[in-house]
Amino acid sequence: MTATAPREALWSRCAGCSSLLYRKRLRRNLDVCPECGAHTRLGAPERLRQLVDPGSLRPLPDRLPEADPIDFVDVLPYPHRLSAARASTGLSEAVVCGTATIGGHPAVLAVMDFRFLGGSLGCAVGELITQAAERALDDGVPLILVTASGGARMQEGALSLMQMATVSQAIAALREAGVLTVSVLTDPTYGGVAASFATNTDLVLAESGARMGFAGPRVIRQVTGRALPEGFQTADFLLRHGQVDMVVQRRSLRGRLVALLAATGSGRPPRPAVPRQDVAARRERPADDPVVVPPPAGDAPADRDAWDTVRVARHPGRPTTLDYLDSVFDGFVELHGDRLAADCPAVVGGVARLDGRHLMVIGHQKGHTTAELVARNFGMASPAGHRKALRLMRLAARLGLPVVTLVDTPGADPGVGAEEQGQAAAIAENILTLTMLPTPVLAVITGEGGSGGALALAVADRVLMLRNAIYSVISPEGCAAILWPDRSAAPQAARALRLTAPDLHRLGVIDEVVPEPAPAAHHDPAETARLLRAALLANLLPLLDVPTATLVRRRRQRFRRFGAARGLSRAGVR
Ligand SMILES: [Zn+2]
């Protein structure tokens, strides 16, 4: 920021609705049109003013040695264009970097400015953002990137292309160190910026109305010769296609960042690095532990028939994952998308607090009404749903957040599209990743635990199960159709499958039965929430003290036992 910006005009016309707006009124409204809600582009200095705590910004150096690396000339020599951009914006380059606090949370910010040569990514911009990332690494504080760019700076040739790799490896170093990275996509973010640090951060937020893509609409129209669909590449399009975690209105952006920084950025207790209990733990818990565990004392509600339990587990009034996120947890911030192609509505996940502790919660979502159930695909996750869950599990591990999963699915989506998109491999990758995820994982079967789709969220250090939930390799109807003369044998199949919580507890498949108020959870959701919360805390807190290596080794032992499952003998099952 070397020169003063030129005087602003008193009035401006909204690009969205053509209203003539008094400039000061527009600015008071964060440059969002009060008439139509269109978000006007912001320069980097104004963006920083809106985001950081007043007086907290400490600019990082913004000047690098002059560079015109390939002596580029079009109708004007490149240095002339640079000088003109500097004069018109008052900036040294197309990015402004600094340290600041946001809601009291320290962060390093790099904010791009589209007015400066279209926010293009040249060597200086790449270097400045890289230095900001290195500062974040040194300080161990989150890096926040606000992007606005047409892409790489062609006046610097292939050297500008290389900046995509330079900045990406700085992001990778933060990822390795478990330091949060966030990008905020603003309008427009395209080309080399979109295909690197705008999207390879831990979290990607899109400002309302922002467009992001690799190729710009003009290029795509030229190449394909086709008109583009309405809303193509807009923030809402990106959310639908799984490419951003959330779309945020400008007035909510600062608050959202504060919530995310609080949940993921700072204040987490360091996990013990040395597995000092390793040897003792191995002795006390040999791999060939008997899998039969005593049933819980004092929790013996009148035995409900297995088929009745199936019907209770499927009851549309039964609390869903989103209900529990509201009643058991605090401050849930939902994260969306698999970063590839879709956002599966049957899986929800995000950061939340349990008794003041931050964690990642991931669960299947059904619904109470037919419309909700249809919209959520009855809680049957697509491959994109499994990949979203996988992304959030890995993010949690990087940031040192424990994972709590809430399992309630009839099974993974069995459709044609799911097969085309690799359903089997998607489930397999989740199961494998969970066996080695270096953070505590606590799973709760809350309703239906249907087959591989359930296990994709349930390879955990502790597996709990609500008293009237079910967990099974196949639905009773499916089992009856295969092994009995017809599907009407489902009640017999339900009994034979040993799918109730008490049975699975005796088999050692689950570690604890979470009691439900009588007669069942949906009759008293508040009491159910209280019981679940108590069970979660009782099981989670001891895991937090276990060194990661021990945690993972014990988790593997837990699932290693089942090969020689002695508990399957009749003696083990009442
Ligand atoms: Zn407007």
XYZ file of C-alpha atoms and ligand atoms in Angstrom:
575
model
C 0.000 0.000 0.000
C 2.310 2.718 -1.235
C 0.034 5.350 -2.712
C -3.426 6.572 -1.859
C -6.303 5.118 -3.809
C -8.102 7.489 -6.138
C -11.184 9.281 -4.826
C -14.296 7.224 -5.048
C -17.280 8.468 -6.953
C -20.289 9.511 -4.851
C -22.700 7.209 -6.647
C -22.387 3.819 -8.288
C -24.715 1.635 -10.287
C -25.394 -1.939 -9.109
C -24.282 -4.530 -11.624
C -27.051 -6.819 -10.393
C -30.166 -4.664 -10.525
C -28.911 -1.377 -12.045
C -30.061 0.604 -9.002
C -28.208 3.859 -8.530
C -26.682 3.601 -5.051
C -25.154 6.209 -2.791
C -21.577 5.033 -2.396
C -21.417 5.585 1.383
C -24.628 3.660 1.920
C -23.275 0.811 -0.192
C -20.059 0.719 1.839
C -21.955 0.711 5.117
C -23.711 -2.379 3.765
C -20.295 -4.044 3.143
C -20.620 -3.273 -0.593
C -23.630 -5.542 -0.886
C -26.479 -3.972 -2.859
C -29.292 -3.206 -0.381
C -31.808 -3.572 -3.206
C -30.891 -6.944 -4.743
C -28.183 -8.435 -2.521
C -25.546 -8.476 -5.263
C -22.040 -8.644 -3.772
C -19.823 -5.962 -5.305
C -16.154 -6.841 -5.727
C -13.969 -5.643 -2.882
C -10.385 -4.440 -3.011
C -7.971 -6.199 -0.682
C -7.665 -3.325 1.854
C -11.447 -3.056 2.257
C -11.762 -6.857 2.527
C -9.178 -6.914 5.307
C -11.011 -4.132 7.102
C -14.193 -6.204 7.027
C -12.584 -9.417 8.256
C -9.981 -8.678 10.919
C -10.241 -7.243 14.421
C -9.786 -3.443 14.293
C -6.180 -2.408 14.822
C -4.844 -5.983 14.720
C -3.504 -6.025 11.154
C 0.287 -6.108 10.802
C 1.128 -6.004 7.083
C 3.767 -8.431 5.838
C 6.338 -7.048 3.353
C 4.670 -6.364 0.004
C 7.621 -5.371 -2.159
C 9.913 -7.753 -3.966
C 12.759 -6.993 -6.387
C 11.352 -5.692 -9.677
C 10.827 -8.510 -12.120
C 10.009 -8.658 -15.795
C 11.445 -12.120 -16.179
C 10.762 -12.652 -19.874
C 10.817 -9.019 -21.118
C 7.206 -9.370 -22.132
C 5.707 -6.826 -24.497
C 2.235 -6.791 -25.999
C 0.875 -3.391 -26.998
C 2.520 -2.095 -23.830
C 5.689 -3.299 -22.087
C 4.793 -5.296 -18.952
C 6.535 -2.810 -16.583
C 4.197 -0.084 -17.863
C 1.184 -2.220 -17.073
C 2.561 -2.870 -13.590
C 3.100 0.829 -12.986
C -0.407 1.625 -14.148
C -1.879 -1.040 -11.855
C 0.080 0.353 -8.927
C -1.061 3.878 -9.640
C -4.724 2.971 -9.967
C -4.938 0.673 -6.925
C -2.358 2.087 -4.535
C -1.069 -1.478 -4.095
C 2.365 -2.943 -4.852
C 0.987 -6.207 -6.158
C -2.225 -8.197 -6.613
C -2.148 -9.566 -3.077
C -2.003 -7.987 0.376
C -0.670 -10.153 3.218
C -0.589 -9.637 6.937
C -0.982 -11.097 10.386
C -4.076 -10.217 12.384
C -6.606 -11.534 14.810
C -10.143 -12.481 13.848
C -12.478 -12.632 16.802
C -9.368 -12.854 18.947
C -7.921 -15.812 17.003
C -4.513 -15.119 15.451
C -4.215 -15.823 11.729
C -2.124 -14.990 8.685
C -4.102 -13.602 5.767
C -3.343 -13.244 2.076
C -6.018 -11.304 0.244
C -5.990 -10.981 -3.537
C -7.142 -7.873 -5.364
C -8.809 -8.328 -8.728
C -8.303 -4.678 -9.664
C -4.559 -5.299 -9.941
C -4.043 -6.911 -13.378
C -7.082 -9.128 -12.818
C -5.622 -10.547 -9.618
C -3.247 -12.510 -11.807
C -0.803 -14.945 -10.230
C 2.721 -13.875 -11.107
C 6.043 -14.607 -9.463
C 5.664 -11.810 -6.910
C 2.128 -12.818 -5.948
C 3.189 -16.448 -5.605
C 6.190 -15.450 -3.535
C 4.175 -13.177 -1.233
C 1.527 -15.837 -0.601
C 4.247 -18.441 -0.037
C 5.923 -16.166 2.503
C 2.571 -15.693 4.224
C 2.126 -19.478 4.377
C 5.633 -19.863 5.785
C 4.834 -17.269 8.416
C 1.699 -19.229 9.342
C 3.834 -22.354 9.669
C 6.426 -20.590 11.834
C 3.770 -19.106 14.077
C 1.579 -22.227 14.033
C -1.501 -20.152 13.214
C -4.134 -20.691 10.533
C -3.647 -19.339 7.003
C -6.623 -17.628 5.397
C -6.522 -16.967 1.663
C -9.086 -14.720 0.024
C -8.914 -15.379 -3.700
C -9.921 -13.172 -6.643
C -8.087 -13.925 -9.835
C -8.405 -14.554 -13.539
C -5.553 -17.052 -13.310
C -1.817 -17.127 -13.942
C -0.100 -13.941 -15.183
C 0.719 -14.554 -18.820
C 3.202 -11.676 -18.949
C 5.510 -13.853 -16.860
C 5.152 -16.959 -19.030
C 5.767 -20.414 -17.602
C 7.307 -18.876 -14.485
C 3.816 -17.826 -13.416
C 2.590 -21.377 -14.023
C 5.252 -22.585 -11.608
C 3.686 -20.445 -8.846
C 0.819 -22.942 -8.655
C 3.349 -25.518 -7.461
C 5.279 -23.093 -5.250
C 2.233 -22.019 -3.262
C 0.803 -25.554 -3.204
C 3.877 -26.948 -1.529
C 3.645 -24.231 1.099
C 0.035 -25.341 1.692
C 1.249 -28.952 1.841
C 3.724 -28.054 4.582
C 0.883 -26.566 6.624
C -1.166 -29.694 6.007
C 1.715 -31.873 7.224
C 2.048 -29.733 10.327
C -1.681 -29.859 11.072
C -2.096 -26.107 10.709
C -5.502 -25.076 9.384
C -5.743 -23.545 5.914
C -8.902 -21.821 4.687
C -9.652 -20.286 1.341
C -12.458 -17.857 0.749
C -13.449 -17.822 -2.919
C -14.605 -14.425 -4.084
C -15.724 -13.343 -7.515
C -14.058 -14.301 -9.779
C -11.579 -17.096 -9.041
C -10.351 -18.898 -12.130
C -7.531 -20.758 -13.826
C -4.283 -21.395 -12.032
C -5.485 -19.918 -8.747
C -8.634 -22.061 -8.776
C -6.585 -25.131 -9.641
C -4.171 -24.668 -6.750
C -4.421 -22.771 -3.486
C -8.050 -21.689 -3.864
C -9.161 -25.311 -3.618
C -6.398 -27.376 -2.010
C -6.884 -25.881 1.443
C -8.526 -27.710 4.356
C -11.693 -25.653 4.105
C -13.119 -23.843 1.101
C -15.740 -21.140 1.646
C -17.415 -19.390 -1.257
C -18.734 -15.887 -0.864
C -22.316 -15.595 -2.029
C -22.412 -14.957 -5.762
C -18.742 -15.807 -6.333
C -17.842 -17.800 -9.427
C -14.999 -20.311 -9.483
C -13.768 -22.662 -12.158
C -10.742 -23.901 -14.027
C -11.839 -22.688 -17.442
C -13.786 -19.463 -17.801
C -17.277 -19.447 -19.291
C -16.134 -17.740 -22.503
C -13.544 -20.445 -23.177
C -15.997 -23.235 -22.420
C -18.583 -21.726 -24.763
C -15.969 -21.442 -27.527
C -14.745 -25.005 -27.076
C -18.112 -26.689 -26.675
C -20.208 -24.382 -28.857
C -22.979 -24.723 -26.290
C -24.827 -22.329 -24.035
C -24.013 -22.792 -20.380
C -26.651 -23.670 -17.800
C -28.086 -20.935 -15.588
C -25.901 -20.316 -12.543
C -22.963 -22.246 -14.012
C -19.854 -22.024 -11.776
C -21.601 -19.852 -9.186
C -21.205 -20.476 -5.460
C -24.476 -22.396 -5.242
C -23.479 -24.523 -8.241
C -20.164 -25.254 -6.531
C -21.916 -26.278 -3.314
C -24.279 -28.600 -5.191
C -21.341 -30.194 -6.967
C -19.416 -30.853 -3.782
C -16.629 -28.366 -4.396
C -17.021 -25.969 -1.480
C -17.786 -26.484 2.202
C -20.298 -23.677 2.381
C -21.638 -20.565 0.713
C -21.490 -17.533 2.975
C -23.099 -14.115 2.681
C -20.585 -11.319 3.073
C -22.176 -10.099 6.285
C -21.767 -13.578 7.828
C -18.243 -14.203 6.566
C -16.330 -12.849 9.534
C -18.579 -14.681 12.004
C -18.178 -17.930 10.072
C -14.405 -17.587 10.099
C -14.434 -16.904 13.835
C -16.508 -20.054 14.434
C -14.222 -22.181 12.264
C -11.058 -20.800 13.847
C -12.507 -21.468 17.283
C -13.365 -25.039 16.335
C -10.194 -25.994 14.535
C -7.458 -23.451 14.858
C -6.234 -23.046 18.369
C -6.310 -24.179 21.944
C -6.314 -27.913 21.377
C -4.357 -29.858 23.974
C -1.209 -31.434 22.547
C -1.590 -35.195 22.214
C 1.018 -37.214 24.088
C 3.633 -38.318 21.563
C 5.315 -41.124 23.484
C 3.213 -44.277 23.763
C 4.267 -44.887 27.336
C 1.375 -47.232 28.145
C 2.205 -49.399 25.146
C 3.797 -52.356 26.897
C 1.339 -52.478 29.761
C -1.576 -52.131 27.399
C -0.375 -55.061 25.333
C -0.270 -57.225 28.434
C -3.633 -56.177 29.725
C -5.357 -56.507 26.360
C -3.930 -59.416 24.375
C -5.022 -59.736 20.766
C -6.826 -62.951 21.539
C -8.964 -61.462 24.287
C -12.214 -63.356 24.620
C -14.802 -61.396 22.704
C -17.595 -62.228 25.116
C -18.113 -59.295 27.437
C -20.566 -59.252 30.303
C -23.855 -57.482 29.638
C -24.115 -54.099 31.300
C -25.277 -54.192 34.865
C -28.434 -52.317 35.705
C -29.464 -51.924 32.084
C -31.862 -54.723 31.428
C -35.076 -53.298 30.045
C -37.769 -55.790 29.222
C -36.505 -57.754 26.262
C -38.060 -56.546 23.056
C -38.472 -58.975 20.225
C -35.873 -58.506 17.481
C -38.462 -57.740 14.807
C -40.142 -55.178 17.064
C -36.718 -53.623 17.561
C -36.249 -53.428 13.789
C -39.490 -51.483 13.524
C -38.560 -49.153 16.376
C -35.108 -48.573 14.856
C -36.790 -47.524 11.595
C -39.498 -45.388 13.199
C -39.742 -42.064 11.342
C -40.059 -40.209 14.643
C -36.714 -41.513 15.874
C -34.171 -38.710 16.421
C -31.887 -38.166 13.419
C -28.263 -37.115 13.262
C -29.249 -33.462 12.769
C -31.552 -33.737 15.793
C -28.636 -34.984 17.892
C -26.355 -32.295 16.491
C -28.871 -29.834 17.853
C -29.640 -31.524 21.173
C -26.382 -33.243 22.187
C -23.733 -31.009 20.626
C -23.176 -27.236 20.471
C -22.084 -24.880 17.720
C -22.338 -27.283 14.778
C -20.859 -25.827 11.582
C -21.714 -28.063 8.653
C -19.091 -28.782 6.002
C -20.168 -29.940 2.590
C -18.927 -31.810 -0.427
C -16.466 -34.462 -1.522
C -14.345 -31.868 -3.435
C -14.861 -33.912 -6.589
C -18.363 -33.868 -7.919
C -21.177 -33.932 -5.418
C -22.522 -33.200 -1.965
C -24.404 -36.261 -0.733
C -27.420 -35.254 1.384
C -27.502 -38.653 3.140
C -24.322 -37.838 5.043
C -23.896 -34.728 7.179
C -20.726 -33.672 8.910
C -18.884 -30.779 10.407
C -17.240 -29.366 13.473
C -19.126 -29.140 16.759
C -18.526 -29.000 20.497
C -19.343 -31.562 23.155
C -19.071 -30.199 26.683
C -16.720 -27.499 25.389
C -14.474 -29.898 23.450
C -14.185 -29.463 19.700
C -14.706 -32.481 17.518
C -15.741 -33.626 14.062
C -19.190 -35.194 13.904
C -20.208 -37.241 10.868
C -23.455 -39.114 10.509
C -26.112 -40.492 8.215
C -29.150 -38.274 7.893
C -32.627 -39.652 7.283
C -35.597 -37.431 8.139
C -39.019 -37.496 9.742
C -41.300 -36.770 6.802
C -41.542 -38.492 3.451
C -40.251 -35.364 1.738
C -37.225 -35.236 4.049
C -36.541 -38.928 3.614
C -36.660 -38.636 -0.171
C -34.445 -35.533 -0.139
C -31.914 -37.420 2.025
C -32.147 -40.625 -0.033
C -33.385 -42.413 3.137
C -29.940 -42.045 4.677
C -28.324 -44.173 1.974
C -24.953 -42.622 1.175
C -23.662 -42.302 -2.373
C -19.952 -42.716 -3.144
C -19.773 -38.924 -2.811
C -21.229 -39.246 0.699
C -18.557 -41.734 1.671
C -15.882 -39.506 0.149
C -17.212 -36.506 2.062
C -17.026 -38.525 5.271
C -13.496 -39.593 4.368
C -12.420 -36.030 3.715
C -13.785 -34.893 7.066
C -12.190 -37.811 8.948
C -8.801 -36.981 7.465
C -9.267 -33.290 8.177
C -10.140 -34.103 11.792
C -6.999 -36.196 12.161
C -4.827 -33.430 10.712
C -6.272 -30.885 13.088
C -6.198 -33.190 16.117
C -9.978 -33.343 16.466
C -11.625 -36.539 17.745
C -14.246 -38.020 15.415
C -17.744 -39.001 16.531
C -19.880 -40.846 14.010
C -23.635 -41.383 14.217
C -24.720 -44.365 12.154
C -28.297 -44.611 10.875
C -28.607 -46.098 7.409
C -30.493 -48.977 5.812
C -27.297 -49.436 3.781
C -25.204 -47.713 1.157
C -27.031 -46.394 -1.925
C -27.564 -49.433 -4.177
C -28.353 -47.453 -7.353
C -26.863 -47.589 -10.842
C -25.186 -44.220 -10.462
C -23.555 -45.307 -7.203
C -22.047 -48.329 -8.931
C -20.810 -46.191 -11.824
C -19.078 -43.913 -9.341
C -17.345 -46.678 -7.425
C -19.514 -47.380 -4.381
C -17.569 -50.471 -3.354
C -14.199 -48.764 -3.480
C -15.565 -45.701 -1.687
C -16.748 -47.830 1.245
C -13.518 -49.831 1.215
C -11.380 -46.707 1.401
C -13.314 -45.397 4.415
C -12.948 -48.670 6.293
C -9.235 -48.834 5.570
C -8.640 -45.209 6.491
C -10.492 -45.587 9.779
C -8.266 -48.515 10.781
C -5.310 -46.134 10.821
C -6.838 -42.722 11.474
C -4.518 -41.064 14.016
C -7.222 -39.526 16.197
C -9.836 -40.960 18.586
C -12.924 -42.320 16.824
C -16.169 -43.019 18.650
C -19.066 -44.545 16.723
C -22.688 -44.766 17.800
C -25.272 -46.877 16.011
C -28.287 -44.667 16.610
C -30.904 -46.311 14.379
C -30.245 -48.711 11.536
C -26.711 -50.005 11.135
C -27.087 -51.444 7.660
C -24.196 -53.494 6.364
C -21.103 -52.026 4.683
C -22.671 -48.587 4.520
C -22.788 -48.591 8.327
C -19.298 -49.996 8.793
C -17.936 -47.248 6.520
C -18.557 -44.938 9.494
C -18.151 -47.434 12.332
C -14.573 -48.705 12.487
C -13.875 -47.012 15.814
C -12.053 -47.208 19.117
C -15.373 -47.569 20.899
C -18.636 -48.590 19.262
C -21.805 -47.735 21.153
C -25.347 -48.639 20.241
C -28.665 -47.231 21.341
C -30.842 -49.848 23.042
C -33.354 -50.015 20.184
C -30.934 -49.661 17.290
C -30.037 -52.560 15.023
C -26.756 -53.493 13.325
C -26.654 -56.198 10.723
C -24.861 -57.614 7.729
C -28.127 -57.595 5.766
C -31.693 -56.416 6.289
C -34.030 -59.060 7.723
C -36.132 -58.769 4.558
C -33.094 -59.307 2.345
C -31.957 -62.243 4.437
C -35.425 -63.800 4.373
C -35.646 -63.460 0.603
C -32.387 -65.339 0.171
C -32.515 -67.998 2.888
C -36.238 -68.466 3.523
C -38.947 -69.275 1.014
C -40.098 -65.637 0.963
C -39.748 -62.179 2.493
C -42.558 -62.749 4.977
C -40.022 -64.647 7.067
C -38.335 -61.324 7.915
C -39.324 -61.526 11.623
C -37.659 -64.945 11.912
C -34.625 -63.643 10.041
C -34.443 -60.662 12.396
C -34.269 -63.009 15.379
C -31.721 -65.280 13.699
C -29.390 -62.441 12.702
C -28.690 -61.364 16.309
C -28.953 -57.720 15.308
C -30.122 -56.111 18.563
C -27.901 -54.118 20.872
C -27.893 -56.664 23.748
C -27.004 -59.501 21.350
C -24.225 -57.528 19.696
C -22.915 -56.491 23.087
C -22.642 -60.123 24.100
C -20.828 -60.832 20.825
C -18.378 -58.003 21.476
C -19.299 -56.250 18.218
C -20.282 -53.229 20.278
C -18.768 -52.010 23.512
C -21.707 -50.438 25.273
C -25.484 -50.257 25.048
C -26.795 -46.719 25.457
C -30.131 -46.890 27.291
C -33.235 -45.265 25.825
C -36.184 -43.877 27.762
C -39.130 -46.289 27.790
C -40.697 -47.261 25.538
C -38.283 -45.843 22.903
C -36.164 -42.838 21.924
C -38.799 -41.053 19.874
C -41.155 -40.877 22.858
C -38.681 -38.675 24.745
C -36.017 -37.205 22.462
C -34.721 -34.850 25.179
C -34.037 -37.698 27.588
C -32.493 -39.727 24.762
C -30.170 -36.811 24.018
C -29.190 -36.607 27.685
C -28.387 -40.324 27.845
C -26.433 -40.222 24.580
C -24.461 -37.196 25.675
C -23.499 -38.885 28.946
C -22.413 -42.040 27.095
C -20.386 -40.039 24.576
C -18.535 -38.154 27.283
C -17.884 -41.269 29.363
C -16.387 -43.058 26.366
C -14.621 -40.164 24.662
C -12.727 -38.620 27.552
C -10.549 -41.684 28.318
C -9.591 -41.899 24.625
C -8.218 -38.355 24.649
C -5.349 -39.383 26.956
C -4.235 -42.363 24.884
C -1.172 -41.759 22.691
C -2.055 -41.950 19.002
C 0.083 -44.990 18.227
C -1.486 -46.939 21.083
C -4.932 -45.823 20.047
C -4.491 -47.093 16.494
C -2.888 -50.347 17.643
C -5.752 -51.056 20.058
C -8.308 -50.208 17.394
C -6.730 -52.755 15.091
C -6.676 -55.349 17.872
C -10.331 -54.656 18.505
C -11.188 -55.643 14.948
C -8.556 -58.410 14.771
C -10.376 -60.384 17.465
C -13.384 -61.154 15.326
C -11.560 -63.629 13.104
C -11.435 -66.171 15.929
C -14.768 -65.105 17.353
C -15.443 -67.561 20.141
C -18.409 -65.458 21.144
C -20.384 -66.824 18.228
C -20.791 -70.110 20.097
C -24.211 -70.691 21.574
C -22.778 -70.323 25.055
C -22.060 -66.698 24.382
C -25.546 -65.809 23.160
C -28.501 -66.079 25.426
Zn -28.588 -4.449 -6.842
